[in-house]
Amino acid sequence: MPVRKSYAFVNNRGGTGKSFCLYQVATAYAKANPDLKVLIMDCSAHGDVSQYLLGGAQEPLGEDAVAFSAGTEALNKIPKEKTMAGILLAMLDVDSTAEVLTRRFQGLAINNEKTKLDDLGVHLAKHSLDEQEMPQNLWLAAGGKDLPSGEVNRNLFGEQPSPTARILTEKVKLDDWKRGGSLLLSALNRLEEDCVVFFDTDADIAGRGASLVALLAAKRYIVAVHENWIDYQRLYEDKSGFFPLLAHLNSKSATGKIHMLLFNKLRKLTKDSTTLHQPSPGRDARLSFTTAEVEKKNMAEIADDMFFRCFRNMTTNYQRFFLDNDTIQDEYDFASRFVTAFYYFPSLATKISQLKGIPYTNIVPNKVYKHGSRSKEIGPIASDTLDAIKATIDAVVKKL
């Protein structure tokens, strides 16, 4: 059956929190929708989402482990064919060892063969740690491992890419990546189970083939941004910017549409909800918390600027990349439909979530967690603190 929904977290600038936001939102979504299957496809060469989900950044748990974190240790044990790199090799038919998967993907359109979730990833509950309490309806196509990354670090340290990464870099061209997006979408639409898919992407979307595949396979985009004007302006940069890239891809292929503008890492003053604009006409974004006035002003100005650039500039016509664009009459409609926000979540809760790989929604109130060979302690986190975090995440999940 066709995928119910699919979301790619995107921004062509690094450090906006795409991966961490996806990790929190996708796990919370799976927990809130136990009757649906949820597939996370990590198309990032960094593989941060995969590491969080597979054990976090804490020390490896095995005595003979050579990885630098528990998440990386578990990631290294996942079979190649259950990683994004392996799936891409199979789809693009550039690896003779992936013949079975290649026949599956390329035969989909011919014989209407169904796709199974186990063809596309691992059942996360079987590969994560018990303490993480990952939802039983969550699958992962792991990233990082063997996906092509940038040249800077390899040139600096003399590091050689893996054979898989080298094949994907040297043998796969732009048109192949576009074909990969189409093939992946076809495979997802033939899943036997009712499924929602989340894609993570790299900042250098135009230069990373796996991220291009995600952009073409996803039906909806969640743009993660800061209330920082320099970061925001980069969305419109020629060639590398998200909007020009989307326009280029859309001229030759079908693309998804923007579902949400997710502002991240704002300072929270109170837990009281508030409107984005002051004064507000009633049609406006309603934030689940109150942030500092200067930050809210920046958010409002950035949201207004996006409305005028995308909905009033007929030259670029970027409004075609937004869902429900025919219902948007002014900047207040735009904010009401697209804008939401996360605040800067408390550092102690974030440390538990990153180190232990435990999503915020699974952190146990008032529990002291231990990590590392010397059993270092983290926590406890008070119930009201966790309740506020979960309420903010739930407000985003309900909009998906």
PDB file of N, CA and C in Angstrom, residues 13 70 137 148 201 223 262 284 295 322 332 367:
ATOM      1  N   ARG A  13      22.271  24.022   5.757  1.00  0.00           N
ATOM      2  CA  ARG A  13      23.264  24.514   6.703  1.00  0.00           C
ATOM      3  C   ARG A  13      23.355  23.515   7.857  1.00  0.00           C
ATOM      4  N   ALA A  70      28.792   3.316  21.887  1.00  0.00           N
ATOM      5  CA  ALA A  70      27.919   2.148  21.834  1.00  0.00           C
ATOM      6  C   ALA A  70      27.079   2.160  20.562  1.00  0.00           C
ATOM      7  N   ASN A 137       7.312  -0.711  17.045  1.00  0.00           N
ATOM      8  CA  ASN A 137       6.882  -0.465  15.653  1.00  0.00           C
ATOM      9  C   ASN A 137       7.887   0.387  14.882  1.00  0.00           C
ATOM     10  N   PRO A 148      28.912   8.032   1.126  1.00  0.00           N
ATOM     11  CA  PRO A 148      29.968   8.980   0.748  1.00  0.00           C
ATOM     12  C   PRO A 148      29.893  10.248   1.587  1.00  0.00           C
ATOM     13  N   THR A 201      18.872  13.958   6.447  1.00  0.00           N
ATOM     14  CA  THR A 201      19.703  14.379   5.321  1.00  0.00           C
ATOM     15  C   THR A 201      20.931  15.107   5.816  1.00  0.00           C
ATOM     16  N   VAL A 223      11.593  21.795   7.562  1.00  0.00           N
ATOM     17  CA  VAL A 223      12.790  22.630   7.469  1.00  0.00           C
ATOM     18  C   VAL A 223      13.171  23.074   8.878  1.00  0.00           C
ATOM     19  N   LEU A 262      10.379  24.386  11.424  1.00  0.00           N
ATOM     20  CA  LEU A 262      10.626  24.058  12.830  1.00  0.00           C
ATOM     21  C   LEU A 262      11.793  24.880  13.369  1.00  0.00           C
ATOM     22  N   ASP A 284      -2.672  32.937  13.485  1.00  0.00           N
ATOM     23  CA  ASP A 284      -1.242  33.070  13.773  1.00  0.00           C
ATOM     24  C   ASP A 284      -0.705  31.736  14.283  1.00  0.00           C
ATOM     25  N   GLU A 295      13.907  36.905  20.575  1.00  0.00           N
ATOM     26  CA  GLU A 295      13.924  35.698  19.749  1.00  0.00           C
ATOM     27  C   GLU A 295      12.601  35.530  19.005  1.00  0.00           C
ATOM     28  N   PHE A 322       5.087  24.548  -1.108  1.00  0.00           N
ATOM     29  CA  PHE A 322       4.456  24.497   0.208  1.00  0.00           C
ATOM     30  C   PHE A 322       3.118  23.769   0.114  1.00  0.00           C
ATOM     31  N   TYR A 332       0.144  35.923   8.344  1.00  0.00           N
ATOM     32  CA  TYR A 332      -0.452  35.299   9.527  1.00  0.00           C
ATOM     33  C   TYR A 332      -0.967  33.897   9.197  1.00  0.00           C
ATOM     34  N   LYS A 367      15.037   9.310  37.855  1.00  0.00           N
ATOM     35  CA  LYS A 367      15.957   8.182  37.796  1.00  0.00           C
ATOM     36  C   LYS A 367      17.377   8.671  37.556  1.00  0.00           C
TER      37      LYS A 367
END
